[in-house]
Short mmCIF file of C-alpha atoms in Angstrom, two decimals:
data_model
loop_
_atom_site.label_atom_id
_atom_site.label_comp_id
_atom_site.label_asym_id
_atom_site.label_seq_id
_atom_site.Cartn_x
_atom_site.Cartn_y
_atom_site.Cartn_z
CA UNK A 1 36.89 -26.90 -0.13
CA UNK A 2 38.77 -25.90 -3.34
CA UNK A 3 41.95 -27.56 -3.62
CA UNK A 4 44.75 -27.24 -5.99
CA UNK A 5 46.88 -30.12 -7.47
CA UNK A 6 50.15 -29.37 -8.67
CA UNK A 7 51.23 -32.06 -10.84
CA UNK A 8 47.76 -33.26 -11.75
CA UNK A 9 48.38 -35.80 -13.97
CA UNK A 10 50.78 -38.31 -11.74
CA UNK A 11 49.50 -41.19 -10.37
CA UNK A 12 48.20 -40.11 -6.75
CA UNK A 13 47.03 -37.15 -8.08
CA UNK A 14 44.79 -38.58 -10.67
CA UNK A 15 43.57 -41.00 -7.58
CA UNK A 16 43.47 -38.17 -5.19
CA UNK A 17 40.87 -36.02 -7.79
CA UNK A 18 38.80 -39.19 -8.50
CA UNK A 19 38.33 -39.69 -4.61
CA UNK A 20 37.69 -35.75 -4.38
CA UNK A 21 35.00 -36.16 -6.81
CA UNK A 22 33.38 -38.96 -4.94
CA UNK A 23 32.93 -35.83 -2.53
CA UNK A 24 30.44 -33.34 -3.13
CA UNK A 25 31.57 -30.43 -1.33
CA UNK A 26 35.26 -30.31 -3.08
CA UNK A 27 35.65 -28.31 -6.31
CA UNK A 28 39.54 -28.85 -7.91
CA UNK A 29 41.98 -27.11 -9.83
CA UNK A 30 44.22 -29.19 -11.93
CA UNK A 31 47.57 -27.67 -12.97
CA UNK A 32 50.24 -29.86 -14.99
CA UNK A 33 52.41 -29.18 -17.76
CA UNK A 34 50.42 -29.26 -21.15
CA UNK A 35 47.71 -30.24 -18.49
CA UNK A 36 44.76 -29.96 -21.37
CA UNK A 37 46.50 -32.45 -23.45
CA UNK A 38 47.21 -35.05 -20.50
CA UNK A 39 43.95 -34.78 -18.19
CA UNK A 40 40.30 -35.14 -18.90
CA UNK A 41 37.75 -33.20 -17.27
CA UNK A 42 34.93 -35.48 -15.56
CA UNK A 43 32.74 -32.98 -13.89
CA UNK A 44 33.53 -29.39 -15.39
CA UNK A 45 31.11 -27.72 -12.91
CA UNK A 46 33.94 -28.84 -10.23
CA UNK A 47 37.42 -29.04 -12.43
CA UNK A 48 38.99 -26.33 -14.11
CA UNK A 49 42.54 -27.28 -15.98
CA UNK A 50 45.48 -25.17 -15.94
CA UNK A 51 48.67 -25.76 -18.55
CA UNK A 52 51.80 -24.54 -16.37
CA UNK A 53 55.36 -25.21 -15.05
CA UNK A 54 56.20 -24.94 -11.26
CA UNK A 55 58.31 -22.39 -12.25
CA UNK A 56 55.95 -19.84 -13.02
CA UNK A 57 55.10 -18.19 -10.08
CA UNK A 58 52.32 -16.13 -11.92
CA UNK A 59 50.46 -18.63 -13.32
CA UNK A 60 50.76 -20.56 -9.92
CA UNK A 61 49.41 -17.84 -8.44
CA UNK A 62 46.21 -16.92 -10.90
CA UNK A 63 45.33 -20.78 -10.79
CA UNK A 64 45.59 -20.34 -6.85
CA UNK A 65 42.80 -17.85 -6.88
CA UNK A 66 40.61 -18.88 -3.93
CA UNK A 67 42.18 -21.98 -3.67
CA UNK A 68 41.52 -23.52 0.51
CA UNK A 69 44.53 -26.24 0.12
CA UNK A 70 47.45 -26.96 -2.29
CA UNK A 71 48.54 -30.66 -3.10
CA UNK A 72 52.47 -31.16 -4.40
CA UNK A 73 52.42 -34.49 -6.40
CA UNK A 74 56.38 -33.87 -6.86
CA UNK A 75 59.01 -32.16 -4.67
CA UNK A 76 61.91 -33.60 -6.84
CA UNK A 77 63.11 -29.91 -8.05
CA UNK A 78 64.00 -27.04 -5.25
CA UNK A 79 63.95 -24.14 -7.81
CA UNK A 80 60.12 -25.31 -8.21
CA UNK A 81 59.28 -25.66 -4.60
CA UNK A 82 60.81 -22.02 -3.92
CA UNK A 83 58.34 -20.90 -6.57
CA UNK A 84 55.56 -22.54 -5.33
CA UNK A 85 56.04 -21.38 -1.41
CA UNK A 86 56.73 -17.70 -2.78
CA UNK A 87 53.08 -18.18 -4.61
CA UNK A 88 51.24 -19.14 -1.94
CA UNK A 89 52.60 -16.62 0.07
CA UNK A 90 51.57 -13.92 -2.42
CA UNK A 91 48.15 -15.78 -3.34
CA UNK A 92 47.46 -15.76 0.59
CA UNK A 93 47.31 -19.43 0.79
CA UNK A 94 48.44 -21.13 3.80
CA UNK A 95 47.98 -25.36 3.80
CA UNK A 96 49.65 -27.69 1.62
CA UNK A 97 50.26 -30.95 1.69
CA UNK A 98 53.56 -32.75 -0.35
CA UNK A 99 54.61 -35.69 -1.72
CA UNK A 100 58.53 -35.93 -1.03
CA UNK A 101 60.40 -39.56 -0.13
CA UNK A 102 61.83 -41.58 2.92
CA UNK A 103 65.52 -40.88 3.30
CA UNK A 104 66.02 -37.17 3.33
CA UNK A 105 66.38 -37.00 6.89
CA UNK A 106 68.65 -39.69 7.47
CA UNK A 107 65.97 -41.66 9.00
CA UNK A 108 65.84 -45.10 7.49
CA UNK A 109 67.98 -47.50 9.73
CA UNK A 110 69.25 -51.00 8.98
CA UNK A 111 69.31 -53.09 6.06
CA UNK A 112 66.31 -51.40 4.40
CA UNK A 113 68.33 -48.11 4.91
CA UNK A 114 71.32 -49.70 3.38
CA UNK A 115 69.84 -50.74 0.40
CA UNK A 116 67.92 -47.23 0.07
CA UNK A 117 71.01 -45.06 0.00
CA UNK A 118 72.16 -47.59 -2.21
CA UNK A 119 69.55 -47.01 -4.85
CA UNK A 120 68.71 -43.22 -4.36
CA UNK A 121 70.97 -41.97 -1.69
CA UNK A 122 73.31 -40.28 -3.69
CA UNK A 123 71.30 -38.91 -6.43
CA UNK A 124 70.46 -35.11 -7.76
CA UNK A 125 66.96 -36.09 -6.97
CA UNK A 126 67.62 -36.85 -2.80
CA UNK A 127 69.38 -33.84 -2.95
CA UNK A 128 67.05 -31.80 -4.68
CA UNK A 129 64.28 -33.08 -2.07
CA UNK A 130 65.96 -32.56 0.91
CA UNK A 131 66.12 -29.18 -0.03
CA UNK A 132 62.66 -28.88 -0.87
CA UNK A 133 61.75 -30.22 2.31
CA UNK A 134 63.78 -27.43 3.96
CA UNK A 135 61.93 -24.28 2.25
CA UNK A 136 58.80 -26.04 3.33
CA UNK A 137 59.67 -26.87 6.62
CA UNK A 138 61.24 -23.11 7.02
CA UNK A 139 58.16 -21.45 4.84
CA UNK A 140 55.05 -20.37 7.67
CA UNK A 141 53.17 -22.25 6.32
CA UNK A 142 50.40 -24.34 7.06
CA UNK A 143 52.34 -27.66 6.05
CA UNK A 144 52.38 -31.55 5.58
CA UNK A 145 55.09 -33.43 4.29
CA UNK A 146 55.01 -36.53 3.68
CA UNK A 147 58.26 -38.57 3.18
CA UNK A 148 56.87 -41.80 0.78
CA UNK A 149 58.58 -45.20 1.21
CA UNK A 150 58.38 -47.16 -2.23
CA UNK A 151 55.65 -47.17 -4.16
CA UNK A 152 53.28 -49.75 -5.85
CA UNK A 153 49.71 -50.35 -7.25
CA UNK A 154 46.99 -52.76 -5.12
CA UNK A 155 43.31 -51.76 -5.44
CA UNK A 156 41.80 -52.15 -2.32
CA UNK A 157 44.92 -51.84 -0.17
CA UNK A 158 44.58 -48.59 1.54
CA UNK A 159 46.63 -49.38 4.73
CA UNK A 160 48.83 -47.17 6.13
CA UNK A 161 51.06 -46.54 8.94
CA UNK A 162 52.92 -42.95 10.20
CA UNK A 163 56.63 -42.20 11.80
CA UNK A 164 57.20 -38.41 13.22
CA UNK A 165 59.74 -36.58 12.16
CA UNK A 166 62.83 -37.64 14.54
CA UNK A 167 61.51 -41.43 15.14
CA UNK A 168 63.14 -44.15 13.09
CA UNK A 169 61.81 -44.55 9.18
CA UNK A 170 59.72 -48.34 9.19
CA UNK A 171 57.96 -49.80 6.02
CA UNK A 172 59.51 -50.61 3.10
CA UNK A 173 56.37 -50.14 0.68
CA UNK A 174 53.14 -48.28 0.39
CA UNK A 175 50.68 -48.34 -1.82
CA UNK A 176 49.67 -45.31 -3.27
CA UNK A 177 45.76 -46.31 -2.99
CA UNK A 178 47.44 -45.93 0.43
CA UNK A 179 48.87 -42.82 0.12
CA UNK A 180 45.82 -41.19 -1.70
CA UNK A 181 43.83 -42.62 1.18
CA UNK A 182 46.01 -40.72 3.88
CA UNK A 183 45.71 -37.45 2.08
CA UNK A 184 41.83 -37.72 1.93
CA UNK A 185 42.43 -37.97 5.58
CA UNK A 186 44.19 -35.34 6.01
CA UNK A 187 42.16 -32.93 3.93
CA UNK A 188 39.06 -33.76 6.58
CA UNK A 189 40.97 -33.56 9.23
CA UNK A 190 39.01 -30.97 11.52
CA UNK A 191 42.09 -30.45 14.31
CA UNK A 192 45.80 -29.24 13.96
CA UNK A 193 46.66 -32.60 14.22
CA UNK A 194 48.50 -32.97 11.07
CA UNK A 195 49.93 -28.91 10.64
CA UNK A 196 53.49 -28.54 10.35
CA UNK A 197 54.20 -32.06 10.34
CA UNK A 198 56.73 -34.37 8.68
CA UNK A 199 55.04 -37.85 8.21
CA UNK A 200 56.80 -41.08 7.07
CA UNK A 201 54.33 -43.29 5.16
CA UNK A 202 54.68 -46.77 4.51
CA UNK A 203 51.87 -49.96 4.86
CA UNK A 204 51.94 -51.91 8.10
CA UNK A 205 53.92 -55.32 8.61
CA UNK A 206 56.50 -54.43 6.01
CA UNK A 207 59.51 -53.55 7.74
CA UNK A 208 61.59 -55.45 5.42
CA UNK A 209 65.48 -55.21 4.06
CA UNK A 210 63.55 -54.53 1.21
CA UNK A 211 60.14 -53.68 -0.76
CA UNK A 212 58.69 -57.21 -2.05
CA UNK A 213 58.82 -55.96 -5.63
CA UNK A 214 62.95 -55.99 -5.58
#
């Protein structure tokens, strides 16, 4: 499978191309801005760089060029998501999975809902990705999103728990070993299972008021 990573040099993205490379049959396109500056190549028979903004609906589109699946590291900007749907509907390219954050639904309850309007509930960036999540969810296509509860560093830890869109937010942290680890998942998934889907993500057992690193 050829899959494209928007946003290629945040953290779950540079975990998600080190697991695809642990994988023979997955070949990757790396897109980020000044991309050849920020990310190494490890395997250049498998990893081609491009140097773009998420703006820039052509280059999105040439670096989509037989692409199978697109990953969105970032769905904090709605101007950027529009370009990137518009893209893949012009490149022909139907699944992507995307990073966005718990909240956007109104789905966290209790305490550890509280304190997470409290920290990000008003802010440009909630509003920006609840808007995102709309021209996804509203797009055709072939979609995943996946609403992240907060996020922290433990190798090893790749636990992970899912909430459907409509069921009450739980989890107050995740790794993102975690989250990387979900994704693979997903990409290998043979079924429907996961199409057109709205996923909260968080690590078992840690339905706190809040994450244990506050």
């Amino acid at each position: 499978m050829k899959i494209l990573i928007l946003g290629a040099a945040g953290q779950i993205a540079h975990m998600l191309t080190n697991e695809l490379l642990n994988k023979p049959d997955h070949s990757i396109v790396l897109y980020a801005r000044n991309g050849r500056k920020r990310l190494t190549i490890i395997d250049d028979s498998r990893e081609v760089i491009f140097d773009g903004d998420f703006k820039d609906k052509d280059k999105l589109i040439d670096a989509m060029k037989d692409v199978d699946l697109v990953y969105i590291n970032d769905m904090g900007n709605e101007e950027s998501t529009k370009s990137i749907i518009d893209a893949m509907h012009d490149a022909g390219v139907r699944k992507v999975i995307a990073a966005s954050i718990l909240g956007i639904y109104d789905e966290v309850p209790g305490a550890f809902g509280e304190w997470n309007k409290r920290m990000i509930g008003g802010s440009s960036r909630m509003r920006s990705q609840i808007e995102s999540a709309r021209l996804l969810e509203n797009s055709n296509l072939d979609y995943t999103l996946l609403r992240l509860t907060w996020l922290y560093n433990q190798t090893g830890n790749t636990k992970y728990m899912i909430t459907q869109k409509g069921e009450p937010f739980k989890g107050a942290q995740v790794t993102r070993q975690a989250v990387t680890q979900l994704i693979m998942d997903i990409i290998e998934e043979k079924s429907d299972k996961y199409l057109q889907t709205s996923l909260g993500v968080s690590e078992p057992d840690t339905d706190w008021a809040k994450p244990s690193f506050y």
